[in-house]
XYZ file of C-alpha atoms in Angstrom:
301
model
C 40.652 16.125 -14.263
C 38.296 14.016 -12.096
C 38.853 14.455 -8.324
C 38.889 11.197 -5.725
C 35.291 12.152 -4.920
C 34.093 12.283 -8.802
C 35.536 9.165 -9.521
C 33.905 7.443 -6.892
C 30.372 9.105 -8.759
C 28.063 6.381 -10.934
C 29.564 7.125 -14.455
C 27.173 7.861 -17.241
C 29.422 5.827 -19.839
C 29.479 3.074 -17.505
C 26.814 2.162 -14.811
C 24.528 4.432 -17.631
C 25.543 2.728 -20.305
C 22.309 1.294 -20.756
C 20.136 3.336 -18.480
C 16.527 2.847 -18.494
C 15.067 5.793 -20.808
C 18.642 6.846 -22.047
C 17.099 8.909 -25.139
C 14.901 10.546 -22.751
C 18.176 11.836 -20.606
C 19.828 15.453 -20.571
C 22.172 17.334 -18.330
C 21.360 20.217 -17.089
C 23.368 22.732 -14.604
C 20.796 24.662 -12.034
C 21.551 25.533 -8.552
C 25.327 25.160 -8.660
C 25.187 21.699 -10.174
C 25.327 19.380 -13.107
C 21.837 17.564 -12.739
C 20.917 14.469 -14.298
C 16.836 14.681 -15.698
C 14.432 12.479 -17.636
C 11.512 13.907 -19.386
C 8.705 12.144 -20.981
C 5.637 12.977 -22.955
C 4.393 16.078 -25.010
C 5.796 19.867 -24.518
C 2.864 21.275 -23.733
C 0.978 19.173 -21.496
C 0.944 20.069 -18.093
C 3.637 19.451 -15.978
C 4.498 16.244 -13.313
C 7.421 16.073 -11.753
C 8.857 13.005 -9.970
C 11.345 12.562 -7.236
C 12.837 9.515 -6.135
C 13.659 8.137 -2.475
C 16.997 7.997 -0.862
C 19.427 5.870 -2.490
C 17.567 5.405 -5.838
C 17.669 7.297 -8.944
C 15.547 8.024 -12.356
C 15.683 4.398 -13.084
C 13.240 4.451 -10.252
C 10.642 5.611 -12.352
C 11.211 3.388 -15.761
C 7.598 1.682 -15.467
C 5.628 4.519 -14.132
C 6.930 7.533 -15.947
C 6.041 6.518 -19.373
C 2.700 5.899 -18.550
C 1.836 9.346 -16.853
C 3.614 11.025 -19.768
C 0.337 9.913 -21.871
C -1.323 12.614 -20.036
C 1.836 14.655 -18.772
C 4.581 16.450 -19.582
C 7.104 14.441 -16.964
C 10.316 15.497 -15.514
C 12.300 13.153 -13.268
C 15.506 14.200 -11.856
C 18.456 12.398 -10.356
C 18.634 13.879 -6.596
C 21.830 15.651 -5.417
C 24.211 13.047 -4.723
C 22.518 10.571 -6.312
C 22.789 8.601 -9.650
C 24.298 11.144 -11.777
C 23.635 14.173 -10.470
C 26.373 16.285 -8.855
C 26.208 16.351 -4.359
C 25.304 18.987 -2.770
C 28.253 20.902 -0.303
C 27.646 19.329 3.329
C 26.236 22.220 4.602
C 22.995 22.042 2.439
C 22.668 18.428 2.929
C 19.047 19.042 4.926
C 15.507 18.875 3.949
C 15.287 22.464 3.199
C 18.156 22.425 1.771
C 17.664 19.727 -0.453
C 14.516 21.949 -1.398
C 16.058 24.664 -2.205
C 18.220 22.896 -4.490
C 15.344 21.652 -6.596
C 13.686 24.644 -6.344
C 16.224 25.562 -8.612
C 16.243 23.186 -11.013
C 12.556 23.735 -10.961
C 13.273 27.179 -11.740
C 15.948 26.535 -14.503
C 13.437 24.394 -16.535
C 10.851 26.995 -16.687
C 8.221 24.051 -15.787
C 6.370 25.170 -12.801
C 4.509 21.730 -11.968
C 1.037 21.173 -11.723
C 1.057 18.087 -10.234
C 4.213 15.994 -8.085
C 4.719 13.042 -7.164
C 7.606 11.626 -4.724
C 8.692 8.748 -3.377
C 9.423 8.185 0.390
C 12.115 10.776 1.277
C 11.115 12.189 -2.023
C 7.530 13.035 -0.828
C 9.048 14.877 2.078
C 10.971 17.150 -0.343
C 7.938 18.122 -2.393
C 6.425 18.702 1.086
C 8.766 21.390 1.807
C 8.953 22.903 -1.441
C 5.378 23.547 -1.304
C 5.148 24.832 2.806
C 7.817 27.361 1.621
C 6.575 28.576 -1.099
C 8.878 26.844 -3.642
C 6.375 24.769 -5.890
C 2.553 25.591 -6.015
C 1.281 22.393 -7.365
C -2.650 21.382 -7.467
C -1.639 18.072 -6.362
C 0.990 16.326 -4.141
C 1.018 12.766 -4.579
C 3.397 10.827 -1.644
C 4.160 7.232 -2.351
C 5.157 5.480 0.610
C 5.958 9.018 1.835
C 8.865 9.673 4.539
C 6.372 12.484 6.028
C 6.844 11.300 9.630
C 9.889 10.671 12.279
C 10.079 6.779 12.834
C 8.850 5.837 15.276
C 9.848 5.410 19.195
C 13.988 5.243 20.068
C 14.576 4.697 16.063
C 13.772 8.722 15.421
C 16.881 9.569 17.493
C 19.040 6.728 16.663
C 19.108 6.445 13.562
C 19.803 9.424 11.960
C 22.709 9.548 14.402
C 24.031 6.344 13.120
C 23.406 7.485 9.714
C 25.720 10.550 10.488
C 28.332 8.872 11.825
C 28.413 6.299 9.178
C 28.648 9.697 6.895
C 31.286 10.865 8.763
C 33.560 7.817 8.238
C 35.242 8.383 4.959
C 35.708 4.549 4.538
C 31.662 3.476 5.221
C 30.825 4.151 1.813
C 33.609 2.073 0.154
C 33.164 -0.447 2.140
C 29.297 -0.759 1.635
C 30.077 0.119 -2.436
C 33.058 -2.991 -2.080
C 30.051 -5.113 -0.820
C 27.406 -4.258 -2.978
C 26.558 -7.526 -5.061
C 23.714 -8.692 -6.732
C 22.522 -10.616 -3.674
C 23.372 -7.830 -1.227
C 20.912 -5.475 -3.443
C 18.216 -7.792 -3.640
C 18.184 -8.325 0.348
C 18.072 -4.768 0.917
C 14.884 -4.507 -1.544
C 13.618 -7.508 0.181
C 13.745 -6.156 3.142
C 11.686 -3.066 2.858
C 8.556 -5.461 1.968
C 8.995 -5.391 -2.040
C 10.118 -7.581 -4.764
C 11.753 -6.606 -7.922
C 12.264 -8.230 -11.545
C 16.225 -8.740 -12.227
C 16.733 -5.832 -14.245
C 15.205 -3.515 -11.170
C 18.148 -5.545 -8.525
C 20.642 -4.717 -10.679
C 19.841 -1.219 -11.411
C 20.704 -0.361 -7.999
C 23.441 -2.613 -7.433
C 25.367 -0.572 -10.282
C 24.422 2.588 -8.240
C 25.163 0.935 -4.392
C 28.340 -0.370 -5.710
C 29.566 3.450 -6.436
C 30.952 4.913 -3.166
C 29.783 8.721 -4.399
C 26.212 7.099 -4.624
C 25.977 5.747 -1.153
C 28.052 9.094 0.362
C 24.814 10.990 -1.134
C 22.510 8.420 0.437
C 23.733 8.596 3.911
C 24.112 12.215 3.847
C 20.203 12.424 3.045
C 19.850 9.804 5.687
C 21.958 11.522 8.533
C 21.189 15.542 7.975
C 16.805 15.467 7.634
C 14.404 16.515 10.531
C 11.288 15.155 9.854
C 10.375 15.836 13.117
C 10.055 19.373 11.811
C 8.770 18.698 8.822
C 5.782 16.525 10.569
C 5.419 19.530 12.806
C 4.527 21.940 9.963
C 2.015 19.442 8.007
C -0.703 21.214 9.223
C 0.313 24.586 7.297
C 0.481 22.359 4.241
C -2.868 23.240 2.044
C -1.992 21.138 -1.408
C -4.360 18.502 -2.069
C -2.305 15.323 -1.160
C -2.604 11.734 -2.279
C -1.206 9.354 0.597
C -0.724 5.603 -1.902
C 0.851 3.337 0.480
C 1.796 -0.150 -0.180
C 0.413 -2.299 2.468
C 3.102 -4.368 2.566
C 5.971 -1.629 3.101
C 8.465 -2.483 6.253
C 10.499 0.797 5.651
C 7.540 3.136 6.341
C 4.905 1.287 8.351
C 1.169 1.828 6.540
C -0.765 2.462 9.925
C 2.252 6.151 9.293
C 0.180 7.405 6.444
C -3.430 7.464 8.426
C -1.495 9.567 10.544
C -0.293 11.917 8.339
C -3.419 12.594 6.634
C -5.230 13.394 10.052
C -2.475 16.283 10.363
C -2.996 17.305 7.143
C -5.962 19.705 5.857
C -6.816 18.077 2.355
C -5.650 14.474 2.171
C -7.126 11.165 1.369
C -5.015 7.481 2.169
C -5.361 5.082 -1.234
C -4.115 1.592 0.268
C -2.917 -0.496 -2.473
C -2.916 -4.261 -1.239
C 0.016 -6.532 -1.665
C 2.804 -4.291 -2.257
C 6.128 -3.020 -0.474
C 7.995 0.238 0.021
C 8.958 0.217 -3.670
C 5.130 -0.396 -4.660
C 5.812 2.080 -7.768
C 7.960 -0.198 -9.218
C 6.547 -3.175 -8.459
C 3.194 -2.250 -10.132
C 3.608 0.838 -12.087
C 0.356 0.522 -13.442
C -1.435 -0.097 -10.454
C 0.012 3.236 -9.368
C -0.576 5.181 -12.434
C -3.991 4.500 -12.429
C -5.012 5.685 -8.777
C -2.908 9.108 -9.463
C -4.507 9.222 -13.213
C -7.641 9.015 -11.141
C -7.084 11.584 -8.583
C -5.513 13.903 -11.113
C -9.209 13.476 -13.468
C -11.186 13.871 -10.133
C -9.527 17.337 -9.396
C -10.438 18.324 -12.933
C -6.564 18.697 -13.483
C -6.926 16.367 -16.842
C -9.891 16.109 -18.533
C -12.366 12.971 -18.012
């Protein structure tokens, strides 16, 4: 029997009725949970894996997957608490935590990745998985990464509003009650990027699921990436910085910053798109982390 909090959970006969890539879906339980993953091209070619940004999901990945799995072996999973993966318990709602659980999954596959690839909060995951030890990837790839606190007053007030929003049990059913198509698409707007119908809806179906937006806020309201900007310079993988120059989530002028922390980084600007600049131009994307991958000698020429 489903309990209050499951029900409230995106259901896979329902909002994933018609999920983007359903034939390429599987279930898998790792790390004390039921995880929801995607995987995409041939067995043995090396590994990618991709991680999403807070409140998104594997549909985040429906143009750009498919063409890195012409040179990869992909694997895109549904974070804790988000689409149809299982939450994690409060307690282990932080960045390392958060790491540790896909660690685990990472683990349970048997994949060890050579290259990953994460967007926003997702980049700051893969960060931490590869400063502890987790993940030893050749490349780390952040798109539109959340690699740095925001900036002035916002770094201390808004993970506290984010936490008490948490905290209320009624925030997320009233956001979920809320969540139409026009709602979505403002929200999307908003962080510089524009998306075909099909992308709006996508997460409306997820934002109008209180489970989904509990898991969101819970990212939102337990991270330091104070911390996590504070240990960049221990962090040795090659990384990729692609920013969309448009983004109003993560200001561009961030990543510059980042990669002058970091040991072994390079900034690839791509011009004209927002915080969601993956799905906006999946190609676009594709081919500067092709590139970088063939320059590395990680695929072949």
């Amino acid at each position: 029997m489903l309990s209050v909090r499951d029900a409230d959970r995106p259901d896979w006969a329902v909002e994933g009725r018609d999920w983007p890539h359903r034939e390429a879906s599987r279930f898998v339980e790792a790390a004390g949970l039921r995880w929801h993953v995607q995987e995409f091209g041939r067995p043995e070619a090396p590994a990618l894996l991709l991680l999403h940004g807070t409140g998104a999901a594997t549909h985040s990945w429906r143009g750009l997957a498919p063409l890195l799995a012409q040179d990869f072996h992909v694997i895109a999973p549904d974070l804790p608490g988000h689409g149809f993966t299982d939450p994690l318990p409060d307690a282990d709602l932080s960045l390392p935590g958060m790491a540790r659980a896909v660690a685990g999954l990472v683990a349970a596959l048997g994949r060890p990745p050579v290259v990953v690839a994460g967007h926003s909060a997702g980049a700051a995951v893969l960060a931490r998985m590869c400063l502890d030890g987790a993940i030893a990837p050749r490349l780390l790839a952040a798109l539109n990464g959340a690699l740095a606190p925001l900036p002035g007053a916002a770094s201390l007030l808004f993970p506290g509003m984010a936490r008490l929003l948490f905290l209320n049990p009624f925030t997320p059913k009233i956001f979920a009650w809320t969540a139409d198509r026009s709602a979505a698409k403002r929200l999307i707007e908003g962080t510089g990027s524009r998306l075909d119908p099909q992308g709006v809806d996508l997460y409306r179906r997820l934002f109008a699921r209180a489970g989904h937006v509990r898991g969101a806020l819970g990212m939102m309201a337990n991270w330091d990436l104070a911390g996590l900007h504070r240990a960049l310079p221990d962090l040795t993988t090659r990384t990729l910085l692609i920013v969309g120059s448009d983004d109003r989530a993560i200001l561009p002028d961030t990543a510059f910053t980042v990669r002058d922390r970091l040991p072994d980084a390079r900034v690839a600007l791509i011009r004209g798109l927002g915080h969601l600049a993956h799905e906006e131009a999946p190609e676009r994307v594709a081919e500067v982390l092709l590139d970088e991958a063939r320059a590395m000698g990680v695929l072949g020429a």
